[in-house]
Short mmCIF file of C-alpha atoms and ligand atoms in Angstrom, two decimals:
data_model
loop_
_atom_site.label_atom_id
_atom_site.label_comp_id
_atom_site.label_asym_id
_atom_site.label_seq_id
_atom_site.Cartn_x
_atom_site.Cartn_y
_atom_site.Cartn_z
CA MET A 1 -12.24 -18.48 23.74
CA LYS A 2 -13.88 -20.51 20.98
CA ALA A 3 -11.73 -22.25 18.41
CA ARG A 4 -13.06 -22.39 14.86
CA LEU A 5 -11.70 -24.80 12.27
CA TRP A 6 -11.84 -24.04 8.56
CA ARG A 7 -11.19 -27.27 6.68
CA GLY A 8 -11.22 -28.84 3.23
CA GLY A 9 -9.67 -25.98 1.23
CA VAL A 10 -6.62 -25.44 -0.97
CA VAL A 11 -4.52 -23.36 1.42
CA ALA A 12 -1.73 -21.18 -0.08
CA THR A 13 0.30 -20.46 3.05
CA LEU A 14 3.24 -18.59 1.44
CA ALA A 15 5.27 -20.05 4.32
CA GLY A 16 9.02 -19.90 3.82
CA ASP A 17 10.88 -17.56 1.48
CA SER A 18 9.72 -19.08 -1.79
CA GLY A 19 7.03 -21.31 -3.21
CA TRP A 20 3.30 -21.16 -2.65
CA GLY A 21 3.33 -23.41 0.43
CA LEU A 22 0.20 -25.13 -0.93
CA ILE A 23 -1.74 -27.59 1.23
CA ASP A 24 -4.20 -29.37 -1.06
CA ASP A 25 -6.76 -30.44 1.51
CA GLY A 26 -5.85 -27.93 4.16
CA ALA A 27 -7.29 -26.54 7.36
CA LEU A 28 -6.82 -23.52 9.63
CA LEU A 29 -7.63 -23.35 13.33
CA VAL A 30 -8.50 -19.83 14.50
CA GLU A 31 -8.70 -18.72 18.11
CA GLY A 32 -8.61 -15.25 19.63
CA GLY A 33 -8.08 -13.57 16.27
CA LEU A 34 -4.94 -15.60 15.54
CA LEU A 35 -4.08 -18.66 13.50
CA ARG A 36 -3.36 -21.36 16.08
CA TRP A 37 -2.66 -24.19 13.65
CA VAL A 38 -2.44 -24.68 9.86
CA GLY A 39 -1.99 -28.05 8.14
CA PRO A 40 -3.69 -30.97 6.36
CA SER A 41 -7.39 -31.35 7.26
CA ALA A 42 -6.75 -34.97 8.24
CA ASP A 43 -4.43 -33.86 11.08
CA ALA A 44 -6.57 -30.98 12.36
CA PRO A 45 -6.93 -30.54 16.12
CA PRO A 46 -10.43 -30.49 17.69
CA ALA A 47 -12.47 -27.27 17.50
CA ASP A 48 -15.71 -25.81 18.89
CA ASP A 49 -16.99 -24.95 15.47
CA ILE A 50 -16.27 -26.16 11.91
CA VAL A 51 -16.54 -24.34 8.56
CA GLU A 52 -16.36 -26.51 5.42
CA LEU A 53 -14.35 -24.84 2.66
CA ARG A 54 -15.55 -27.34 -0.01
CA GLY A 55 -12.35 -27.14 -2.05
CA ALA A 56 -12.19 -23.32 -2.16
CA LEU A 57 -8.84 -21.50 -2.27
CA VAL A 58 -7.56 -19.81 0.89
CA THR A 59 -4.85 -17.13 0.81
CA PRO A 60 -3.53 -14.54 3.27
CA GLY A 61 -5.60 -11.33 3.34
CA LEU A 62 -4.32 -8.68 0.94
CA VAL A 63 -2.09 -5.90 2.25
CA ASP A 64 -2.40 -2.66 0.26
CA CYS A 65 0.75 -0.95 1.54
CA HIS A 66 0.57 2.31 -0.45
CA THR A 67 -2.60 4.37 -0.90
CA HIS A 68 -3.68 8.00 -0.87
CA LEU A 69 -7.28 7.07 -0.07
CA VAL A 70 -8.44 10.26 1.68
CA TYR A 71 -9.01 13.31 -0.55
CA GLY A 72 -11.61 15.63 -2.01
CA GLY A 73 -12.60 16.01 -5.67
CA ASN A 74 -11.30 14.05 -8.63
CA ARG A 75 -8.87 14.66 -11.51
CA ALA A 76 -10.55 13.08 -14.50
CA HIS A 77 -9.95 16.34 -16.42
CA GLU A 78 -6.19 15.71 -16.09
CA PHE A 79 -6.70 12.29 -17.63
CA GLU A 80 -8.15 14.10 -20.65
CA GLN A 81 -5.27 16.62 -20.64
CA ARG A 82 -2.70 13.82 -20.63
CA LEU A 83 -4.44 12.11 -23.53
CA LEU A 84 -4.11 15.40 -25.42
CA GLY A 85 -0.35 15.37 -24.84
CA ALA A 86 0.33 17.08 -21.48
CA SER A 87 2.62 15.15 -19.15
CA TYR A 88 2.04 14.52 -15.42
CA ALA A 89 4.96 16.85 -14.68
CA ASP A 90 3.62 19.59 -17.04
CA ILE A 91 0.26 19.51 -15.27
CA ALA A 92 1.95 19.67 -11.84
CA LYS A 93 4.16 22.61 -12.89
CA ALA A 94 1.08 24.50 -14.12
CA GLY A 95 -0.47 24.26 -10.63
CA GLY A 96 -2.66 21.21 -11.29
CA GLY A 97 -1.88 17.70 -10.13
CA ILE A 98 -1.40 17.29 -6.39
CA ARG A 99 -2.13 20.99 -5.79
CA SER A 100 -5.53 20.70 -7.41
CA THR A 101 -6.44 17.86 -5.03
CA VAL A 102 -5.07 19.94 -2.14
CA ALA A 103 -7.58 22.69 -2.91
CA ALA A 104 -10.47 20.19 -3.05
CA THR A 105 -9.33 18.44 0.14
CA ARG A 106 -8.96 21.68 2.10
CA ALA A 107 -12.51 22.61 1.06
CA ALA A 108 -13.96 19.29 2.26
CA SER A 109 -15.26 18.70 5.80
CA GLU A 110 -14.14 15.74 7.88
CA ALA A 111 -17.52 14.09 7.29
CA GLU A 112 -17.25 14.57 3.52
CA LEU A 113 -13.73 13.16 3.45
CA LEU A 114 -14.81 10.21 5.56
CA SER A 115 -17.82 9.45 3.41
CA ALA A 116 -15.76 9.47 0.18
CA ALA A 117 -12.89 7.47 1.70
CA THR A 118 -15.31 4.93 3.16
CA LYS A 119 -16.65 4.08 -0.31
CA ARG A 120 -13.10 3.62 -1.59
CA ALA A 121 -12.05 1.50 1.37
CA ARG A 122 -15.14 -0.68 0.93
CA ALA A 123 -14.12 -1.33 -2.68
CA LEU A 124 -10.65 -2.48 -1.56
CA ILE A 125 -12.15 -4.62 1.22
CA ALA A 126 -14.51 -6.23 -1.29
CA GLU A 127 -11.43 -7.56 -3.12
CA GLY A 128 -9.89 -9.02 0.02
CA VAL A 129 -7.84 -6.23 1.58
CA THR A 130 -7.37 -6.74 5.33
CA THR A 131 -4.51 -4.25 5.93
CA LEU A 132 -4.54 -0.82 4.36
CA GLU A 133 -1.99 1.97 4.46
CA VAL A 134 -3.32 5.51 3.99
CA LYS A 135 -1.14 8.59 3.45
CA SER A 136 -1.84 12.21 4.19
CA GLY A 137 -0.35 14.73 1.76
CA TYR A 138 -3.34 16.52 0.24
CA GLY A 139 -3.67 18.99 3.11
CA LEU A 140 -0.21 20.53 3.22
CA ASP A 141 -1.32 22.60 6.19
CA CYS A 142 -1.47 21.34 9.74
CA ALA A 143 -5.26 21.41 10.09
CA THR A 144 -5.98 19.52 6.85
CA GLU A 145 -3.15 16.99 7.29
CA THR A 146 -4.61 16.31 10.75
CA ARG A 147 -8.11 15.91 9.31
CA MET A 148 -6.87 13.46 6.69
CA LEU A 149 -5.06 11.32 9.25
CA ARG A 150 -8.07 11.33 11.60
CA VAL A 151 -10.30 10.19 8.73
CA ALA A 152 -7.80 7.46 7.83
CA ARG A 153 -7.84 6.18 11.42
CA GLN A 154 -11.66 6.09 11.37
CA LEU A 155 -11.62 3.71 8.39
CA ALA A 156 -10.57 1.00 10.85
CA GLY A 157 -14.25 0.89 11.85
CA LEU A 158 -14.91 -0.91 8.53
CA GLY A 159 -13.02 -3.98 9.77
CA VAL A 160 -9.64 -3.40 8.18
CA ASP A 161 -6.30 -2.67 9.88
CA VAL A 162 -5.27 0.86 8.90
CA ARG A 163 -1.71 2.17 9.00
CA THR A 164 -1.27 5.92 8.59
CA THR A 165 1.64 7.66 6.90
CA TYR A 166 2.44 11.37 7.16
CA LEU A 167 3.21 12.72 3.67
CA ALA A 168 3.11 16.50 4.13
CA ALA A 169 6.32 16.65 2.04
CA HIS A 170 4.27 15.75 -1.05
CA ALA A 171 4.18 19.12 -2.86
CA LEU A 172 4.81 22.80 -2.11
CA PRO A 173 1.51 24.40 -1.06
CA PRO A 174 0.52 27.69 -2.73
CA GLU A 175 1.05 29.81 0.40
CA PHE A 176 4.78 28.95 0.48
CA SER A 177 7.27 30.14 -2.12
CA ASN A 178 10.28 28.74 -0.29
CA ALA A 179 10.50 24.95 -0.14
CA ASP A 180 12.97 24.99 2.79
CA ALA A 181 10.63 27.12 4.85
CA TYR A 182 7.81 24.68 4.08
CA ILE A 183 9.98 21.73 5.15
CA ASP A 184 10.56 23.51 8.49
CA ALA A 185 6.77 23.60 8.94
CA VAL A 186 6.40 19.94 7.89
CA CYS A 187 8.90 18.95 10.60
CA ARG A 188 7.16 21.12 13.22
CA TRP A 189 3.69 19.70 12.52
CA LEU A 190 4.98 16.13 12.74
CA THR A 191 5.69 16.35 16.47
CA GLY A 192 2.10 17.20 17.39
CA LEU A 193 0.62 14.64 15.00
CA SER A 194 2.91 11.93 16.32
CA ASP A 195 2.06 12.86 19.93
CA ALA A 196 -1.63 12.57 18.99
CA GLY A 197 -1.00 8.99 17.84
CA LEU A 198 -1.94 9.75 14.24
CA VAL A 199 1.30 8.72 12.51
CA ASP A 200 2.72 5.24 11.99
CA ALA A 201 5.34 6.21 9.40
CA VAL A 202 6.69 9.23 7.50
CA ASP A 203 6.93 9.51 3.71
CA ALA A 204 8.04 12.19 1.24
CA PHE A 205 8.06 12.76 -2.53
CA CYS A 206 11.67 13.06 -3.70
CA GLU A 207 11.47 14.36 -7.27
CA HIS A 208 12.37 17.36 -9.42
CA ILE A 209 8.73 18.48 -9.21
CA ALA A 210 8.65 17.95 -5.44
CA PHE A 211 11.49 17.91 -2.86
CA SER A 212 15.25 17.43 -3.05
CA PRO A 213 17.15 14.70 -1.21
CA ALA A 214 18.50 17.34 1.23
CA GLN A 215 14.96 18.50 2.03
CA VAL A 216 13.72 14.93 2.40
CA GLY A 217 16.68 14.23 4.70
CA ARG A 218 15.48 16.96 7.05
CA VAL A 219 12.01 15.36 7.22
CA PHE A 220 13.61 11.98 7.88
CA ASP A 221 15.75 13.47 10.67
CA ALA A 222 12.57 14.76 12.32
CA ALA A 223 10.99 11.29 11.97
CA ARG A 224 14.07 9.67 13.46
CA ARG A 225 14.00 12.00 16.46
CA LEU A 226 10.44 10.80 17.12
CA GLY A 227 11.29 7.14 16.55
CA LEU A 228 9.08 6.90 13.44
CA PRO A 229 10.02 4.69 10.47
CA VAL A 230 10.33 6.27 7.03
CA LYS A 231 9.34 5.43 3.44
CA LEU A 232 9.93 7.33 0.20
CA HIS A 233 8.30 8.06 -3.15
CA ALA A 234 11.58 7.60 -4.98
CA GLU A 235 12.85 7.61 -8.56
CA GLN A 236 9.36 7.75 -10.10
CA LEU A 237 10.09 10.28 -12.86
CA SER A 238 13.88 10.65 -12.56
CA ASP A 239 16.84 9.31 -10.58
CA GLN A 240 17.36 11.63 -7.62
CA GLY A 241 19.36 9.19 -5.50
CA GLY A 242 16.36 8.99 -3.19
CA ALA A 243 16.75 5.26 -2.66
CA GLN A 244 20.29 5.66 -1.29
CA LEU A 245 19.11 8.47 0.99
CA ALA A 246 16.16 6.42 2.28
CA ALA A 247 18.28 3.30 2.77
CA GLY A 248 20.62 5.40 4.93
CA TYR A 249 17.65 5.86 7.27
CA ARG A 250 16.86 2.13 7.05
CA ALA A 251 13.59 3.01 5.30
CA LEU A 252 10.81 0.43 5.38
CA SER A 253 10.27 0.92 1.66
CA CYS A 254 11.04 2.93 -1.44
CA ASP A 255 8.07 3.18 -3.77
CA HIS A 256 7.65 3.56 -7.59
CA LEU A 257 11.36 3.14 -8.60
CA GLU A 258 11.10 3.20 -12.39
CA TYR A 259 14.38 5.20 -12.50
CA LEU A 260 16.14 3.30 -9.68
CA SER A 261 19.92 3.02 -10.25
CA PRO A 262 22.23 0.07 -9.51
CA ALA A 263 23.64 2.06 -6.56
CA GLY A 264 20.10 2.53 -5.24
CA ILE A 265 19.43 -1.20 -5.54
CA ARG A 266 22.62 -2.03 -3.62
CA ALA A 267 21.74 0.42 -0.86
CA MET A 268 18.21 -0.99 -0.55
CA ALA A 269 19.51 -4.56 -0.43
CA GLU A 270 21.95 -3.69 2.35
CA ALA A 271 19.32 -1.86 4.39
CA GLY A 272 16.59 -4.49 3.89
CA THR A 273 14.34 -1.82 2.33
CA VAL A 274 11.33 -3.17 0.41
CA ALA A 275 10.80 -2.10 -3.23
CA VAL A 276 7.12 -1.21 -3.60
CA LEU A 277 6.17 -1.32 -7.28
CA LEU A 278 3.04 0.50 -8.40
CA PRO A 279 1.78 -0.79 -11.75
CA GLY A 280 -1.39 1.36 -11.59
CA ALA A 281 0.62 4.59 -11.77
CA PHE A 282 2.92 3.19 -14.48
CA TYR A 283 -0.13 2.21 -16.51
CA ALA A 284 -2.23 5.33 -16.00
CA LEU A 285 0.67 7.70 -16.78
CA ARG A 286 1.54 5.56 -19.81
CA GLU A 287 5.13 5.29 -18.60
CA THR A 288 7.55 3.31 -20.71
CA ARG A 289 10.51 3.02 -18.34
CA LEU A 290 10.15 -0.20 -16.35
CA PRO A 291 11.33 -0.65 -12.76
CA PRO A 292 14.50 -2.83 -12.70
CA VAL A 293 12.76 -6.03 -11.59
CA ALA A 294 15.51 -8.47 -12.65
CA ALA A 295 18.19 -6.48 -10.80
CA LEU A 296 15.99 -6.18 -7.68
CA ARG A 297 15.48 -9.94 -7.76
CA GLU A 298 19.16 -10.62 -8.22
CA ALA A 299 20.06 -8.33 -5.31
CA GLY A 300 17.49 -10.04 -3.09
CA VAL A 301 15.45 -6.86 -2.51
CA PRO A 302 11.94 -7.88 -1.35
CA ILE A 303 9.30 -6.68 -3.84
CA ALA A 304 5.84 -5.49 -2.81
CA ILE A 305 3.02 -4.20 -4.97
CA ALA A 306 0.15 -1.86 -4.11
CA THR A 307 -2.67 0.09 -5.70
CA ASP A 308 -1.20 3.58 -4.97
CA HIS A 309 -4.85 4.62 -5.13
CA ASN A 310 -4.94 8.39 -5.68
CA PRO A 311 -7.01 10.71 -7.88
CA GLY A 312 -4.13 11.60 -10.22
CA SER A 313 -1.61 8.95 -11.14
CA SER A 314 -3.44 5.79 -10.08
CA PRO A 315 -7.21 6.05 -9.69
CA THR A 316 -7.70 2.31 -9.26
CA LEU A 317 -9.55 0.54 -6.46
CA SER A 318 -8.65 -2.95 -7.60
CA PRO A 319 -5.81 -4.77 -5.85
CA LEU A 320 -6.64 -7.84 -7.93
CA LEU A 321 -6.02 -5.87 -11.12
CA MET A 322 -2.64 -4.83 -9.66
CA LEU A 323 -1.72 -8.51 -9.21
CA ASN A 324 -2.35 -9.00 -12.90
CA MET A 325 -0.63 -5.77 -13.99
CA ALA A 326 2.44 -6.54 -11.87
CA CYS A 327 2.81 -9.72 -13.93
CA VAL A 328 1.85 -8.38 -17.37
CA LEU A 329 3.53 -4.96 -17.19
CA PHE A 330 6.48 -5.60 -14.85
CA GLY A 331 7.14 -9.28 -15.51
CA LEU A 332 6.66 -10.47 -11.94
CA THR A 333 5.76 -14.13 -11.56
CA PRO A 334 2.29 -14.73 -10.09
CA GLU A 335 3.99 -15.93 -6.91
CA GLU A 336 6.05 -12.72 -6.67
CA ALA A 337 2.93 -10.65 -7.23
CA TRP A 338 1.08 -12.54 -4.47
CA ARG A 339 3.99 -12.20 -2.06
CA GLY A 340 4.06 -8.54 -3.06
CA MET A 341 0.53 -7.98 -1.90
CA THR A 342 0.76 -10.14 1.22
CA VAL A 343 3.95 -10.86 3.13
CA ASN A 344 6.15 -8.23 1.44
CA GLY A 345 3.39 -5.61 1.56
CA ALA A 346 3.25 -6.23 5.31
CA ARG A 347 7.02 -5.91 5.52
CA ALA A 348 6.84 -2.55 3.72
CA LEU A 349 4.72 -1.43 6.68
CA GLY A 350 7.06 -2.94 9.26
CA LEU A 351 4.55 -5.69 10.10
CA ALA A 352 5.77 -9.24 10.65
CA ASP A 353 2.55 -10.65 12.11
CA ARG A 354 0.65 -11.09 8.84
CA GLY A 355 0.95 -11.97 5.17
CA ARG A 356 1.45 -15.73 5.59
CA LEU A 357 -0.86 -18.46 6.81
CA VAL A 358 1.20 -19.99 9.59
CA ALA A 359 0.51 -20.52 13.29
CA GLY A 360 0.93 -17.34 15.34
CA GLN A 361 0.00 -14.93 12.56
CA ARG A 362 -3.16 -12.82 12.57
CA ALA A 363 -6.22 -14.68 11.28
CA ASP A 364 -6.63 -12.40 8.25
CA PHE A 365 -7.41 -14.47 5.18
CA CYS A 366 -9.49 -14.72 2.03
CA VAL A 367 -11.54 -17.57 0.61
CA TRP A 368 -11.75 -17.51 -3.19
CA ASP A 369 -13.68 -19.37 -5.85
CA GLY A 370 -10.61 -20.92 -7.46
CA GLY A 371 -8.15 -23.76 -7.19
CA HIS A 372 -4.77 -21.98 -7.29
CA PRO A 373 -3.67 -18.41 -6.54
CA ARG A 374 -2.06 -18.09 -9.98
CA GLU A 375 -5.59 -18.06 -11.42
CA LEU A 376 -6.26 -14.75 -9.68
CA ALA A 377 -3.13 -13.20 -11.18
CA ALA A 378 -3.95 -14.48 -14.67
CA CYS A 379 -7.51 -13.12 -14.58
CA PHE A 380 -8.43 -9.44 -14.61
CA GLY A 381 -11.66 -7.52 -14.21
CA HIS A 382 -13.10 -10.36 -12.14
CA ASN A 383 -13.55 -10.74 -8.40
CA PRO A 384 -13.94 -14.34 -7.18
CA LEU A 385 -13.84 -13.49 -3.42
CA LEU A 386 -16.22 -15.72 -1.48
CA GLU A 387 -15.32 -14.76 2.07
CA ARG A 388 -12.97 -12.39 3.84
CA VAL A 389 -11.89 -13.21 7.37
CA PHE A 390 -10.49 -10.34 9.44
CA GLU A 391 -8.99 -11.13 12.84
CA GLY A 392 -10.89 -14.41 12.75
CA HIS A 393 -14.24 -12.79 11.94
CA GLN A 394 -16.14 -13.50 8.76
CA GLY A 395 -17.09 -10.24 7.11
CA GLU A 396 -18.68 -8.96 3.99
CA ALA A 397 -17.45 -10.30 0.68
O1 LIG B 1 2.19 8.00 -5.64
N1 LIG B 1 4.05 10.56 -6.88
C1 LIG B 1 3.50 11.20 -6.02
N2 LIG B 1 2.38 10.93 -5.38
C2 LIG B 1 1.31 10.13 -5.89
C3 LIG B 1 0.47 10.86 -6.86
C4 LIG B 1 -0.25 11.97 -6.25
C5 LIG B 1 -1.17 12.67 -7.19
O2 LIG B 1 -0.92 12.79 -8.40
O3 LIG B 1 -2.18 13.16 -6.64
C6 LIG B 1 1.80 8.82 -6.44
O4 LIG B 1 1.81 8.57 -7.66
FE1 LIG B 2 1.90 7.36 -3.95
#
């Protein structure tokens, strides 16, 4: 196995629980897809091959831990409706929203879904994403949920690690009038999809326009029986107590959380559940209620951020913009935002082998035209990626 040394860069390791872990003239030794050594260039071990970084900035690869990347159609008309005064919930109650994307997704072939999702994944990769979570949830029948998850798995061919999440409990499909009967079906389908190796985690939408905590609990019981970890779209539009429910199942993450209560924060802190904040959805829906960042910090709840790419509430394909928005809209520090899209994003997916630049971790990293990672959080609408390294391989930038 050949060892390649990258040397002469500003390396932001994010080692430890706080601080940037900056090495001013730093180097990384990569072998077999892993980081074998990270430290000052002057102390670097011998290598078969050397890449000069010429003072460029090196960070962990970005982890986008919450996306709905696979779907048909688009919802730009709802953007217009919201600007004319309709709310996201009004549109959903009138049969639009998620259900409109369900109709377009059911009508799309696997090849069409793959082609559209490939373009979106390429846009994320072009900004440095090396790990990508993709949810189902626009099929809401077994065949289309399966198709979505198969397409998500195929995105791995682009040179990105893909984690799939089963989100059939996203909305009530038109052919069901009884939500409990639909939840029975959601639980039934999960067994086959899990046996087929298509599911890494299970998610649900706990909200007054979606499913109740009791219904979500039944989905989580089914996940638990199969040994699958859970996550939750929780307290996005109202406080349903979803965070406490999810923490009771030791959920990997609760996501959105604008209406998270102090009791929810305590439960998440005790369970080690990550708070995934989604500034794209907050921005696009013109929300005014902020997630309780100071209280999350104080309770020691790890904070992640993600694009939440979807055609309705967050049609963004820019993780770099989310770094900036997490700071400007939610008041995260640039370091918190970076940890949110690296090490804590990985944790929200149950992954401990990435997100920091330390020996033993996967060799997933980005080389940027810049001198300090805070520059990337301060800037927006600009992509200074020079090189993206995935499992030790240089790819497209
Ligand atoms: O994360 N909140 C629920 N699910 C998505 C939006 C889905 C949609 O509007 O299509 C979200 O915001
Ligand atoms: Fe989402």
